[in-house]
Amino acid sequence: GVDFVAAVENGPLVATQFHPEKSGDAGLALLENWVGTLR
C-alpha cells in the first residue's frame, strides 16, 4: 500500500477523510499548522 493524506482545502473550508485528532503526532501537526494559517 501507499500512505497519503486524504484532505482538501478550499478557502476557509478544510475536509479530511480521517480523524486528525486520532492520528497521533502527524494529525496534531496537521491541526496546528492549519490553525496557524487562521491567525
PDB file of N, CA and C in Angstrom:
ATOM      1  N   GLY A   1       0.807  -1.180   0.000  1.00  0.00           N
ATOM      2  CA  GLY A   1       0.000   0.000   0.000  1.00  0.00           C
ATOM      3  C   GLY A   1       0.856   1.252   0.000  1.00  0.00           C
ATOM      4  N   VAL A   2       0.197   2.350  -0.226  1.00  0.00           N
ATOM      5  CA  VAL A   2       0.840   3.656  -0.280  1.00  0.00           C
ATOM      6  C   VAL A   2       0.173   4.570   0.744  1.00  0.00           C
ATOM      7  N   ASP A   3       0.976   5.253   1.556  1.00  0.00           N
ATOM      8  CA  ASP A   3       0.444   6.224   2.506  1.00  0.00           C
ATOM      9  C   ASP A   3       0.208   7.554   1.802  1.00  0.00           C
ATOM     10  N   PHE A   4      -0.925   8.190   2.084  1.00  0.00           N
ATOM     11  CA  PHE A   4      -1.216   9.506   1.532  1.00  0.00           C
ATOM     12  C   PHE A   4      -2.212  10.210   2.448  1.00  0.00           C
ATOM     13  N   VAL A   5      -2.278  11.516   2.327  1.00  0.00           N
ATOM     14  CA  VAL A   5      -3.224  12.307   3.102  1.00  0.00           C
ATOM     15  C   VAL A   5      -4.478  12.524   2.267  1.00  0.00           C
ATOM     16  N   ALA A   6      -5.640  12.161   2.813  1.00  0.00           N
ATOM     17  CA  ALA A   6      -6.914  12.375   2.129  1.00  0.00           C
ATOM     18  C   ALA A   6      -7.546  13.641   2.696  1.00  0.00           C
ATOM     19  N   ALA A   7      -7.247  14.775   2.062  1.00  0.00           N
ATOM     20  CA  ALA A   7      -7.748  16.056   2.545  1.00  0.00           C
ATOM     21  C   ALA A   7      -7.894  17.016   1.377  1.00  0.00           C
ATOM     22  N   VAL A   8      -8.781  17.991   1.551  1.00  0.00           N
ATOM     23  CA  VAL A   8      -8.971  19.027   0.542  1.00  0.00           C
ATOM     24  C   VAL A   8      -9.196  20.348   1.269  1.00  0.00           C
ATOM     25  N   GLU A   9      -8.717  21.426   0.667  1.00  0.00           N
ATOM     26  CA  GLU A   9      -8.895  22.759   1.238  1.00  0.00           C
ATOM     27  C   GLU A   9      -9.414  23.684   0.150  1.00  0.00           C
ATOM     28  N   ASN A  10     -10.409  24.482   0.489  1.00  0.00           N
ATOM     29  CA  ASN A  10     -10.966  25.456  -0.448  1.00  0.00           C
ATOM     30  C   ASN A  10     -11.267  26.719   0.346  1.00  0.00           C
ATOM     31  N   GLY A  11     -10.357  27.669   0.295  1.00  0.00           N
ATOM     32  CA  GLY A  11     -10.527  28.887   1.097  1.00  0.00           C
ATOM     33  C   GLY A  11     -10.537  28.536   2.575  1.00  0.00           C
ATOM     34  N   PRO A  12     -11.573  28.961   3.299  1.00  0.00           N
ATOM     35  CA  PRO A  12     -11.616  28.699   4.741  1.00  0.00           C
ATOM     36  C   PRO A  12     -12.101  27.294   5.093  1.00  0.00           C
ATOM     37  N   LEU A  13     -12.496  26.500   4.103  1.00  0.00           N
ATOM     38  CA  LEU A  13     -13.028  25.162   4.361  1.00  0.00           C
ATOM     39  C   LEU A  13     -11.945  24.107   4.221  1.00  0.00           C
ATOM     40  N   VAL A  14     -11.898  23.191   5.176  1.00  0.00           N
ATOM     41  CA  VAL A  14     -10.959  22.072   5.135  1.00  0.00           C
ATOM     42  C   VAL A  14     -11.733  20.807   5.454  1.00  0.00           C
ATOM     43  N   ALA A  15     -11.541  19.768   4.649  1.00  0.00           N
ATOM     44  CA  ALA A  15     -12.190  18.480   4.891  1.00  0.00           C
ATOM     45  C   ALA A  15     -11.140  17.382   4.845  1.00  0.00           C
ATOM     46  N   THR A  16     -11.255  16.426   5.754  1.00  0.00           N
ATOM     47  CA  THR A  16     -10.352  15.278   5.763  1.00  0.00           C
ATOM     48  C   THR A  16     -11.177  14.003   5.800  1.00  0.00           C
ATOM     49  N   GLN A  17     -10.609  12.933   5.283  1.00  0.00           N
ATOM     50  CA  GLN A  17     -11.281  11.643   5.308  1.00  0.00           C
ATOM     51  C   GLN A  17     -10.628  10.773   6.386  1.00  0.00           C
ATOM     52  N   PHE A  18     -10.267  11.397   7.466  1.00  0.00           N
ATOM     53  CA  PHE A  18      -9.708  10.711   8.623  1.00  0.00           C
ATOM     54  C   PHE A  18      -9.883  11.650   9.805  1.00  0.00           C
ATOM     55  N   HIS A  19      -9.583  11.172  10.983  1.00  0.00           N
ATOM     56  CA  HIS A  19      -9.696  11.988  12.192  1.00  0.00           C
ATOM     57  C   HIS A  19      -8.300  12.426  12.615  1.00  0.00           C
ATOM     58  N   PRO A  20      -7.893  13.659  12.236  1.00  0.00           N
ATOM     59  CA  PRO A  20      -6.538  14.092  12.587  1.00  0.00           C
ATOM     60  C   PRO A  20      -6.284  14.053  14.089  1.00  0.00           C
ATOM     61  N   GLU A  21      -7.320  14.294  14.892  1.00  0.00           N
ATOM     62  CA  GLU A  21      -7.140  14.282  16.341  1.00  0.00           C
ATOM     63  C   GLU A  21      -6.838  12.889  16.876  1.00  0.00           C
ATOM     64  N   LYS A  22      -7.068  11.863  16.059  1.00  0.00           N
ATOM     65  CA  LYS A  22      -6.787  10.481  16.462  1.00  0.00           C
ATOM     66  C   LYS A  22      -5.576   9.913  15.731  1.00  0.00           C
ATOM     67  N   SER A  23      -4.840  10.763  15.018  1.00  0.00           N
ATOM     68  CA  SER A  23      -3.736  10.304  14.173  1.00  0.00           C
ATOM     69  C   SER A  23      -2.367  10.581  14.775  1.00  0.00           C
ATOM     70  N   GLY A  24      -2.306  10.714  16.084  1.00  0.00           N
ATOM     71  CA  GLY A  24      -1.019  10.880  16.755  1.00  0.00           C
ATOM     72  C   GLY A  24      -0.341  12.196  16.419  1.00  0.00           C
ATOM     73  N   ASP A  25       0.982  12.154  16.427  1.00  0.00           N
ATOM     74  CA  ASP A  25       1.783  13.365  16.217  1.00  0.00           C
ATOM     75  C   ASP A  25       1.543  14.000  14.850  1.00  0.00           C
ATOM     76  N   ALA A  26       1.377  13.185  13.814  1.00  0.00           N
ATOM     77  CA  ALA A  26       1.165  13.726  12.466  1.00  0.00           C
ATOM     78  C   ALA A  26      -0.164  14.471  12.382  1.00  0.00           C
ATOM     79  N   GLY A  27      -1.197  13.913  12.981  1.00  0.00           N
ATOM     80  CA  GLY A  27      -2.502  14.576  12.985  1.00  0.00           C
ATOM     81  C   GLY A  27      -2.478  15.865  13.782  1.00  0.00           C
ATOM     82  N   LEU A  28      -1.789  15.850  14.920  1.00  0.00           N
ATOM     83  CA  LEU A  28      -1.663  17.054  15.738  1.00  0.00           C
ATOM     84  C   LEU A  28      -0.919  18.145  14.969  1.00  0.00           C
ATOM     85  N   ALA A  29       0.142  17.770  14.277  1.00  0.00           N
ATOM     86  CA  ALA A  29       0.901  18.741  13.481  1.00  0.00           C
ATOM     87  C   ALA A  29       0.025  19.327  12.381  1.00  0.00           C
ATOM     88  N   LEU A  30      -0.779  18.497  11.731  1.00  0.00           N
ATOM     89  CA  LEU A  30      -1.669  18.980  10.682  1.00  0.00           C
ATOM     90  C   LEU A  30      -2.636  20.016  11.247  1.00  0.00           C
ATOM     91  N   LEU A  31      -3.251  19.714  12.392  1.00  0.00           N
ATOM     92  CA  LEU A  31      -4.191  20.655  13.001  1.00  0.00           C
ATOM     93  C   LEU A  31      -3.501  21.941  13.449  1.00  0.00           C
ATOM     94  N   GLU A  32      -2.328  21.813  14.050  1.00  0.00           N
ATOM     95  CA  GLU A  32      -1.595  23.003  14.492  1.00  0.00           C
ATOM     96  C   GLU A  32      -1.213  23.888  13.310  1.00  0.00           C
ATOM     97  N   ASN A  33      -0.769  23.284  12.220  1.00  0.00           N
ATOM     98  CA  ASN A  33      -0.408  24.052  11.024  1.00  0.00           C
ATOM     99  C   ASN A  33      -1.626  24.758  10.443  1.00  0.00           C
ATOM    100  N   TRP A  34      -2.761  24.066  10.408  1.00  0.00           N
ATOM    101  CA  TRP A  34      -3.983  24.653   9.872  1.00  0.00           C
ATOM    102  C   TRP A  34      -4.439  25.827  10.740  1.00  0.00           C
ATOM    103  N   VAL A  35      -4.442  25.637  12.055  1.00  0.00           N
ATOM    104  CA  VAL A  35      -4.830  26.721  12.961  1.00  0.00           C
ATOM    105  C   VAL A  35      -3.877  27.906  12.799  1.00  0.00           C
ATOM    106  N   GLY A  36      -2.600  27.622  12.586  1.00  0.00           N
ATOM    107  CA  GLY A  36      -1.629  28.690  12.379  1.00  0.00           C
ATOM    108  C   GLY A  36      -1.944  29.548  11.167  1.00  0.00           C
ATOM    109  N   THR A  37      -2.576  28.972  10.154  1.00  0.00           N
ATOM    110  CA  THR A  37      -2.935  29.746   8.964  1.00  0.00           C
ATOM    111  C   THR A  37      -4.125  30.654   9.229  1.00  0.00           C
ATOM    112  N   LEU A  38      -4.864  30.402  10.294  1.00  0.00           N
ATOM    113  CA  LEU A  38      -6.051  31.199  10.609  1.00  0.00           C
ATOM    114  C   LEU A  38      -5.710  32.455  11.391  1.00  0.00           C
ATOM    115  N   ARG A  39      -4.530  32.498  11.962  1.00  0.00           N
ATOM    116  CA  ARG A  39      -4.148  33.630  12.821  1.00  0.00           C
ATOM    117  C   ARG A  39      -3.689  34.818  12.038  1.00  0.00           C
TER     118      ARG A  39
END
